[in-house]
PDB file of C-alpha atoms in Angstrom:
ATOM      1  CA  UNK A 118      22.238  13.894  27.996  1.00 63.00           C
ATOM      2  CA  UNK A 119      19.295  12.606  25.999  1.00 68.00           C
ATOM      3  CA  UNK A 120      20.149  12.475  22.282  1.00 91.00           C
ATOM      4  CA  UNK A 121      16.609  12.880  20.924  1.00 96.00           C
ATOM      5  CA  UNK A 122      14.140  14.354  23.362  1.00 96.00           C
ATOM      6  CA  UNK A 123      10.437  14.905  22.870  1.00 96.00           C
ATOM      7  CA  UNK A 124       7.841  16.616  24.997  1.00 96.00           C
ATOM      8  CA  UNK A 125       5.368  15.948  26.334  1.00 97.00           C
ATOM      9  CA  UNK A 126       5.697  12.230  27.015  1.00 96.00           C
ATOM     10  CA  UNK A 127       1.967  11.909  27.626  1.00 96.00           C
ATOM     11  CA  UNK A 128      -0.824  14.036  26.226  1.00 96.00           C
ATOM     12  CA  UNK A 129      -4.529  13.541  26.915  1.00 97.00           C
ATOM     13  CA  UNK A 130      -6.944  15.874  25.181  1.00 96.00           C
ATOM     14  CA  UNK A 131     -10.458  16.237  23.835  1.00 96.00           C
ATOM     15  CA  UNK A 132     -11.554  15.773  20.243  1.00 96.00           C
ATOM     16  CA  UNK A 133     -11.371  18.956  18.238  1.00 96.00           C
ATOM     17  CA  UNK A 134      -8.493  20.473  20.202  1.00 97.00           C
ATOM     18  CA  UNK A 135      -5.164  21.572  18.713  1.00 97.00           C
ATOM     19  CA  UNK A 136      -1.947  20.255  20.248  1.00 97.00           C
ATOM     20  CA  UNK A 137       1.793  20.282  19.598  1.00 97.00           C
ATOM     21  CA  UNK A 138       4.610  17.848  20.287  1.00 97.00           C
ATOM     22  CA  UNK A 139       8.156  19.175  20.388  1.00 97.00           C
ATOM     23  CA  UNK A 140      11.345  17.380  19.425  1.00 97.00           C
ATOM     24  CA  UNK A 141      14.979  18.330  19.798  1.00 97.00           C
ATOM     25  CA  UNK A 142      18.154  16.436  18.944  1.00 96.00           C
ATOM     26  CA  UNK A 143      21.629  17.284  20.196  1.00 95.00           C
ATOM     27  CA  UNK A 144      23.487  14.874  17.902  1.00 93.00           C
ATOM     28  CA  UNK A 145      24.231  17.415  15.204  1.00 92.00           C
ATOM     29  CA  UNK A 146      22.223  15.378  12.689  1.00 91.00           C
ATOM     30  CA  UNK A 147      20.904  16.849   9.471  1.00 89.00           C
ATOM     31  CA  UNK A 148      17.752  14.766   9.129  1.00 90.00           C
ATOM     32  CA  UNK A 149      14.788  14.455  11.457  1.00 92.00           C
ATOM     33  CA  UNK A 150      11.607  12.407  11.251  1.00 92.00           C
ATOM     34  CA  UNK A 151       8.197  11.917  12.762  1.00 94.00           C
ATOM     35  CA  UNK A 152       6.797   8.399  13.019  1.00 94.00           C
ATOM     36  CA  UNK A 153       3.416   7.211  14.233  1.00 94.00           C
ATOM     37  CA  UNK A 154       3.078   3.892  16.090  1.00 94.00           C
ATOM     38  CA  UNK A 155      -0.458   2.574  16.254  1.00 88.00           C
ATOM     39  CA  UNK A 156      -2.010   0.150  18.724  1.00 82.00           C
ATOM     40  CA  UNK A 157      -0.641  -2.796  16.736  1.00 79.00           C
ATOM     41  CA  UNK A 158       2.879  -1.436  17.287  1.00 80.00           C
ATOM     42  CA  UNK A 159       3.339  -0.717  13.587  1.00 85.00           C
ATOM     43  CA  UNK A 160       5.682   2.228  12.948  1.00 90.00           C
ATOM     44  CA  UNK A 161       4.883   4.421   9.972  1.00 89.00           C
ATOM     45  CA  UNK A 162       6.784   7.428   8.637  1.00 89.00           C
ATOM     46  CA  UNK A 163       4.884  10.686   8.601  1.00 91.00           C
ATOM     47  CA  UNK A 164       7.454  13.336   7.713  1.00 88.00           C
ATOM     48  CA  UNK A 165      11.157  13.814   7.297  1.00 88.00           C
ATOM     49  CA  UNK A 166      13.150  17.024   7.158  1.00 87.00           C
ATOM     50  CA  UNK A 167      16.705  17.543   5.999  1.00 85.00           C
ATOM     51  CA  UNK A 168      18.314  20.789   7.118  1.00 81.00           C
ATOM     52  CA  UNK A 169      14.901  22.329   7.776  1.00 79.00           C
ATOM     53  CA  UNK A 170      13.617  21.278   4.355  1.00 82.00           C
ATOM     54  CA  UNK A 171      10.660  18.894   3.985  1.00 83.00           C
ATOM     55  CA  UNK A 172      11.775  15.709   2.220  1.00 79.00           C
ATOM     56  CA  UNK A 173       9.107  13.105   2.940  1.00 75.00           C
ATOM     57  CA  UNK A 174       5.455  13.902   3.427  1.00 75.00           C
ATOM     58  CA  UNK A 175       3.455  10.715   3.571  1.00 77.00           C
ATOM     59  CA  UNK A 176      -0.274  10.567   3.088  1.00 75.00           C
ATOM     60  CA  UNK A 177      -1.025  12.337   6.321  1.00 85.00           C
ATOM     61  CA  UNK A 178      -4.095  14.545   6.854  1.00 88.00           C
ATOM     62  CA  UNK A 179      -3.223  18.211   6.480  1.00 89.00           C
ATOM     63  CA  UNK A 180      -4.339  18.636  10.078  1.00 94.00           C
ATOM     64  CA  UNK A 181      -0.793  17.509  10.830  1.00 93.00           C
ATOM     65  CA  UNK A 182       1.777  20.224  10.215  1.00 92.00           C
ATOM     66  CA  UNK A 183       5.465  19.803  10.983  1.00 92.00           C
ATOM     67  CA  UNK A 184       7.617  22.826  11.716  1.00 92.00           C
ATOM     68  CA  UNK A 185      11.406  22.889  11.699  1.00 91.00           C
ATOM     69  CA  UNK A 186      12.757  26.192  13.054  1.00 90.00           C
ATOM     70  CA  UNK A 187      16.316  24.868  12.777  1.00 90.00           C
ATOM     71  CA  UNK A 188      17.921  21.530  11.977  1.00 88.00           C
ATOM     72  CA  UNK A 189      17.990  20.514  15.658  1.00 93.00           C
ATOM     73  CA  UNK A 190      14.244  20.890  16.128  1.00 95.00           C
ATOM     74  CA  UNK A 191      11.222  19.344  14.464  1.00 95.00           C
ATOM     75  CA  UNK A 192       7.866  20.034  16.055  1.00 96.00           C
ATOM     76  CA  UNK A 193       4.537  18.452  15.166  1.00 96.00           C
ATOM     77  CA  UNK A 194       1.334  20.440  15.377  1.00 96.00           C
ATOM     78  CA  UNK A 195      -2.020  18.698  15.089  1.00 96.00           C
ATOM     79  CA  UNK A 196      -5.254  20.598  14.475  1.00 96.00           C
ATOM     80  CA  UNK A 197      -8.795  19.426  15.168  1.00 96.00           C
ATOM     81  CA  UNK A 198      -7.753  16.217  16.881  1.00 96.00           C
ATOM     82  CA  UNK A 199      -9.746  13.070  16.119  1.00 96.00           C
ATOM     83  CA  UNK A 200     -10.113   9.789  18.005  1.00 95.00           C
ATOM     84  CA  UNK A 201      -8.025   8.030  15.353  1.00 93.00           C
ATOM     85  CA  UNK A 202      -5.081  10.271  16.109  1.00 95.00           C
ATOM     86  CA  UNK A 203      -4.542   8.414  19.372  1.00 95.00           C
ATOM     87  CA  UNK A 204      -1.140   6.757  19.057  1.00 95.00           C
ATOM     88  CA  UNK A 205       2.467   7.046  20.133  1.00 96.00           C
ATOM     89  CA  UNK A 206       4.406   9.562  18.072  1.00 97.00           C
ATOM     90  CA  UNK A 207       8.155   9.103  17.756  1.00 97.00           C
ATOM     91  CA  UNK A 208      10.651  11.677  16.690  1.00 97.00           C
ATOM     92  CA  UNK A 209      13.925  10.403  15.217  1.00 94.00           C
ATOM     93  CA  UNK A 210      17.090  11.731  13.663  1.00 93.00           C
ATOM     94  CA  UNK A 211      19.927  10.480  11.474  1.00 90.00           C
ATOM     95  CA  UNK A 212      23.143  11.952  10.143  1.00 86.00           C
ATOM     96  CA  UNK A 213      22.374  10.873   6.594  1.00 74.00           C
ATOM     97  CA  UNK A 214      19.257   9.680   4.874  1.00 65.00           C
ATOM     98  CA  UNK A 215      18.190   6.290   6.128  1.00 59.00           C
ATOM     99  CA  UNK A 216      18.457   4.798   2.650  1.00 55.00           C
ATOM    100  CA  UNK A 217      22.210   5.272   2.941  1.00 61.00           C
ATOM    101  CA  UNK A 218      22.414   3.094   6.085  1.00 67.00           C
ATOM    102  CA  UNK A 219      22.150   6.163   8.242  1.00 75.00           C
ATOM    103  CA  UNK A 220      21.537   4.953  11.759  1.00 84.00           C
ATOM    104  CA  UNK A 221      18.233   6.146  13.130  1.00 89.00           C
ATOM    105  CA  UNK A 222      18.034   7.471  16.691  1.00 93.00           C
ATOM    106  CA  UNK A 223      14.564   7.576  18.213  1.00 95.00           C
ATOM    107  CA  UNK A 224      13.135   9.666  20.991  1.00 96.00           C
ATOM    108  CA  UNK A 225      11.202   8.081  23.831  1.00 95.00           C
ATOM    109  CA  UNK A 226       7.838   8.713  22.212  1.00 96.00           C
ATOM    110  CA  UNK A 227       4.834  10.891  23.012  1.00 97.00           C
ATOM    111  CA  UNK A 228       1.641   9.009  23.802  1.00 96.00           C
ATOM    112  CA  UNK A 229      -1.350  10.981  22.564  1.00 97.00           C
ATOM    113  CA  UNK A 230      -4.818  10.005  23.772  1.00 96.00           C
ATOM    114  CA  UNK A 231      -7.811  11.737  22.241  1.00 96.00           C
ATOM    115  CA  UNK A 232     -11.045  11.420  24.202  1.00 95.00           C
TER     116      UNK A 232
ATOM    117  CA  UNK B 154       4.292  -4.314  -2.739  1.00 77.00           C
ATOM    118  CA  UNK B 155       7.160  -3.778  -0.302  1.00 80.00           C
ATOM    119  CA  UNK B 156       6.443  -5.705   2.869  1.00 90.00           C
ATOM    120  CA  UNK B 157       8.251  -6.981   5.934  1.00 95.00           C
ATOM    121  CA  UNK B 158       6.829  -9.897   7.883  1.00 95.00           C
ATOM    122  CA  UNK B 159       8.106 -11.172  11.195  1.00 97.00           C
ATOM    123  CA  UNK B 160       7.575 -14.373  13.075  1.00 96.00           C
ATOM    124  CA  UNK B 161       6.671 -15.389  15.612  1.00 97.00           C
ATOM    125  CA  UNK B 162       4.375 -12.600  16.705  1.00 95.00           C
ATOM    126  CA  UNK B 163       5.258 -13.320  20.311  1.00 96.00           C
ATOM    127  CA  UNK B 164       7.641 -15.618  22.123  1.00 97.00           C
ATOM    128  CA  UNK B 165       8.162 -16.659  25.727  1.00 98.00           C
ATOM    129  CA  UNK B 166      11.429 -18.219  26.836  1.00 97.00           C
ATOM    130  CA  UNK B 167      13.229 -18.935  30.086  1.00 97.00           C
ATOM    131  CA  UNK B 168      16.227 -16.931  31.173  1.00 97.00           C
ATOM    132  CA  UNK B 169      19.471 -18.361  29.850  1.00 97.00           C
ATOM    133  CA  UNK B 170      17.907 -19.972  26.790  1.00 97.00           C
ATOM    134  CA  UNK B 171      18.648 -19.030  23.192  1.00 98.00           C
ATOM    135  CA  UNK B 172      16.042 -17.941  20.666  1.00 98.00           C
ATOM    136  CA  UNK B 173      15.777 -16.967  17.024  1.00 98.00           C
ATOM    137  CA  UNK B 174      13.439 -14.418  15.495  1.00 98.00           C
ATOM    138  CA  UNK B 175      12.606 -14.440  11.793  1.00 98.00           C
ATOM    139  CA  UNK B 176      12.094 -11.699   9.234  1.00 98.00           C
ATOM    140  CA  UNK B 177      10.982 -12.176   5.612  1.00 97.00           C
ATOM    141  CA  UNK B 178      10.791  -9.268   3.213  1.00 96.00           C
ATOM    142  CA  UNK B 179       9.681  -8.508  -0.309  1.00 94.00           C
ATOM    143  CA  UNK B 180      11.398  -5.119  -0.542  1.00 88.00           C
ATOM    144  CA  UNK B 181      13.123  -4.521  -3.857  1.00 86.00           C
ATOM    145  CA  UNK B 182      15.645  -3.338  -4.839  1.00 88.00           C
ATOM    146  CA  UNK B 183      17.150  -4.089  -1.470  1.00 89.00           C
ATOM    147  CA  UNK B 184      19.407  -1.584   0.250  1.00 88.00           C
ATOM    148  CA  UNK B 185      19.805  -2.581   3.889  1.00 91.00           C
ATOM    149  CA  UNK B 186      18.146  -4.390   6.763  1.00 94.00           C
ATOM    150  CA  UNK B 187      18.067  -3.356  10.395  1.00 94.00           C
ATOM    151  CA  UNK B 188      17.012  -4.896  13.648  1.00 97.00           C
ATOM    152  CA  UNK B 189      15.718  -2.668  16.414  1.00 96.00           C
ATOM    153  CA  UNK B 190      14.920  -3.412  20.042  1.00 97.00           C
ATOM    154  CA  UNK B 191      12.018  -1.542  21.598  1.00 96.00           C
ATOM    155  CA  UNK B 192      11.529  -1.749  25.345  1.00 95.00           C
ATOM    156  CA  UNK B 193       8.008  -1.127  26.629  1.00 93.00           C
ATOM    157  CA  UNK B 194       7.300   2.603  26.726  1.00 90.00           C
ATOM    158  CA  UNK B 195      10.602   3.480  25.044  1.00 93.00           C
ATOM    159  CA  UNK B 196      11.784   4.317  21.561  1.00 94.00           C
ATOM    160  CA  UNK B 197      13.379   1.697  19.281  1.00 95.00           C
ATOM    161  CA  UNK B 198      17.140   1.283  19.588  1.00 95.00           C
ATOM    162  CA  UNK B 199      19.282   0.020  16.733  1.00 93.00           C
ATOM    163  CA  UNK B 200      20.929  -3.395  17.171  1.00 96.00           C
ATOM    164  CA  UNK B 201      22.393  -4.065  13.706  1.00 94.00           C
ATOM    165  CA  UNK B 202      22.394  -2.691  10.176  1.00 92.00           C
ATOM    166  CA  UNK B 203      23.316  -5.014   7.294  1.00 93.00           C
ATOM    167  CA  UNK B 204      23.822  -4.280   3.624  1.00 90.00           C
ATOM    168  CA  UNK B 205      23.514  -6.652   0.689  1.00 86.00           C
ATOM    169  CA  UNK B 206      27.048  -7.999   1.018  1.00 89.00           C
ATOM    170  CA  UNK B 207      26.865  -8.816   4.733  1.00 91.00           C
ATOM    171  CA  UNK B 208      25.709 -12.265   5.854  1.00 93.00           C
ATOM    172  CA  UNK B 209      26.214 -11.975   9.591  1.00 96.00           C
ATOM    173  CA  UNK B 210      26.561  -9.184  12.088  1.00 95.00           C
ATOM    174  CA  UNK B 211      26.900  -9.415  15.849  1.00 96.00           C
ATOM    175  CA  UNK B 212      26.237  -7.005  18.657  1.00 95.00           C
ATOM    176  CA  UNK B 213      27.082  -8.677  21.942  1.00 96.00           C
ATOM    177  CA  UNK B 214      24.653 -11.566  22.488  1.00 97.00           C
ATOM    178  CA  UNK B 215      22.661 -10.538  19.408  1.00 98.00           C
ATOM    179  CA  UNK B 216      23.606 -12.028  16.037  1.00 98.00           C
ATOM    180  CA  UNK B 217      21.752 -11.098  12.878  1.00 98.00           C
ATOM    181  CA  UNK B 218      21.977 -13.055   9.641  1.00 97.00           C
ATOM    182  CA  UNK B 219      20.924 -12.028   6.176  1.00 97.00           C
ATOM    183  CA  UNK B 220      20.197 -14.160   3.112  1.00 95.00           C
ATOM    184  CA  UNK B 221      19.576 -11.669   0.319  1.00 91.00           C
ATOM    185  CA  UNK B 222      18.764 -14.449  -2.155  1.00 92.00           C
ATOM    186  CA  UNK B 223      15.838 -15.813  -0.148  1.00 94.00           C
ATOM    187  CA  UNK B 224      15.095 -12.374   1.341  1.00 95.00           C
ATOM    188  CA  UNK B 225      15.244 -13.634   4.871  1.00 97.00           C
ATOM    189  CA  UNK B 226      16.913 -12.437   8.030  1.00 98.00           C
ATOM    190  CA  UNK B 227      17.103 -13.826  11.521  1.00 98.00           C
ATOM    191  CA  UNK B 228      18.060 -12.409  14.888  1.00 98.00           C
ATOM    192  CA  UNK B 229      19.586 -14.901  17.284  1.00 98.00           C
ATOM    193  CA  UNK B 230      19.750 -14.076  20.974  1.00 98.00           C
ATOM    194  CA  UNK B 231      22.197 -16.117  23.022  1.00 98.00           C
ATOM    195  CA  UNK B 232      21.899 -16.800  26.756  1.00 97.00           C
ATOM    196  CA  UNK B 233      18.836 -14.604  27.136  1.00 97.00           C
ATOM    197  CA  UNK B 234      18.498 -12.216  30.051  1.00 97.00           C
ATOM    198  CA  UNK B 235      15.436 -10.668  31.655  1.00 97.00           C
ATOM    199  CA  UNK B 236      16.410  -7.347  30.079  1.00 97.00           C
ATOM    200  CA  UNK B 237      15.980  -8.897  26.638  1.00 98.00           C
ATOM    201  CA  UNK B 238      12.214  -8.729  27.158  1.00 98.00           C
ATOM    202  CA  UNK B 239      11.131  -6.278  24.464  1.00 97.00           C
ATOM    203  CA  UNK B 240       9.751  -6.013  20.955  1.00 96.00           C
ATOM    204  CA  UNK B 241      12.216  -6.698  18.165  1.00 98.00           C
ATOM    205  CA  UNK B 242      11.496  -4.915  14.921  1.00 97.00           C
ATOM    206  CA  UNK B 243      12.913  -5.787  11.508  1.00 97.00           C
ATOM    207  CA  UNK B 244      13.215  -2.816   9.146  1.00 94.00           C
ATOM    208  CA  UNK B 245      14.152  -2.897   5.467  1.00 93.00           C
ATOM    209  CA  UNK B 246      15.182  -0.080   3.182  1.00 89.00           C
ATOM    210  CA  UNK B 247      14.869  -0.065  -0.592  1.00 85.00           C
ATOM    211  CA  UNK B 248      17.355   1.635  -2.880  1.00 82.00           C
ATOM    212  CA  UNK B 249      16.536   5.056  -4.265  1.00 75.00           C
ATOM    213  CA  UNK B 250      14.133   5.852  -1.469  1.00 73.00           C
ATOM    214  CA  UNK B 251      14.358   7.522   1.906  1.00 69.00           C
ATOM    215  CA  UNK B 252      11.636   5.348   3.385  1.00 76.00           C
ATOM    216  CA  UNK B 253      12.040   2.430   5.750  1.00 85.00           C
ATOM    217  CA  UNK B 254       9.581  -0.445   5.727  1.00 89.00           C
ATOM    218  CA  UNK B 255       8.869  -1.677   9.220  1.00 92.00           C
ATOM    219  CA  UNK B 256       7.751  -5.096  10.332  1.00 94.00           C
ATOM    220  CA  UNK B 257       5.201  -5.347  13.128  1.00 89.00           C
ATOM    221  CA  UNK B 258       7.737  -6.856  15.474  1.00 95.00           C
ATOM    222  CA  UNK B 259       8.149  -9.926  17.651  1.00 97.00           C
ATOM    223  CA  UNK B 260       7.270  -9.506  21.298  1.00 96.00           C
ATOM    224  CA  UNK B 261       9.802 -11.457  23.387  1.00 98.00           C
ATOM    225  CA  UNK B 262       9.270 -12.179  27.045  1.00 98.00           C
ATOM    226  CA  UNK B 263      12.047 -13.710  29.115  1.00 98.00           C
ATOM    227  CA  UNK B 264      10.994 -15.266  32.400  1.00 97.00           C
ATOM    228  CA  UNK B 265      13.249 -16.254  35.306  1.00 95.00           C
TER     229      UNK B 265
END
């Protein structure tokens, strides 16, 4: 069974559209994250949730809205997609906050291409 | 400014050879340092996590070292295999924060 699963794996869409990426973890973890990996392979935190509560909200355009219906799910909705949103988005989870050496488990990534 | 720099950017070695990847950081106050392996098209997978008091940590053929005084870490891969071809990412965490600072990675290619 996949520990952290995200769908879809690939997403190609036009500028201006709205799209969502879903993430689920079956590890029983309390904390979930969304990371963005750009073309230079640099991973950057976008959001983190602990028990459905927003903990980290980096300087991300408000077109990006995370939703956590329960602690096992953290979805990412993106409005009015722009070319610069093209990237690979990774969902991750950890039992404790990463600052406390909580091991981070990543999903396989969702490659978003905006045309 | 908290930064993590890795070298080399890319590395090509022959199967069976050893190699060492470097990571220098300016993160302060230091909490822990991690090495991740990211296969092409996959998510990063944790190799090691080291805290301030740990100098060396091994995971199979992977051995990570940490010098908290010089703020340097290395990842040594012994007897490389084709499956070691991947990006290796150094990640550092500062105390009193939930954020991880990622390096840009070293792209390793192992050829037969």
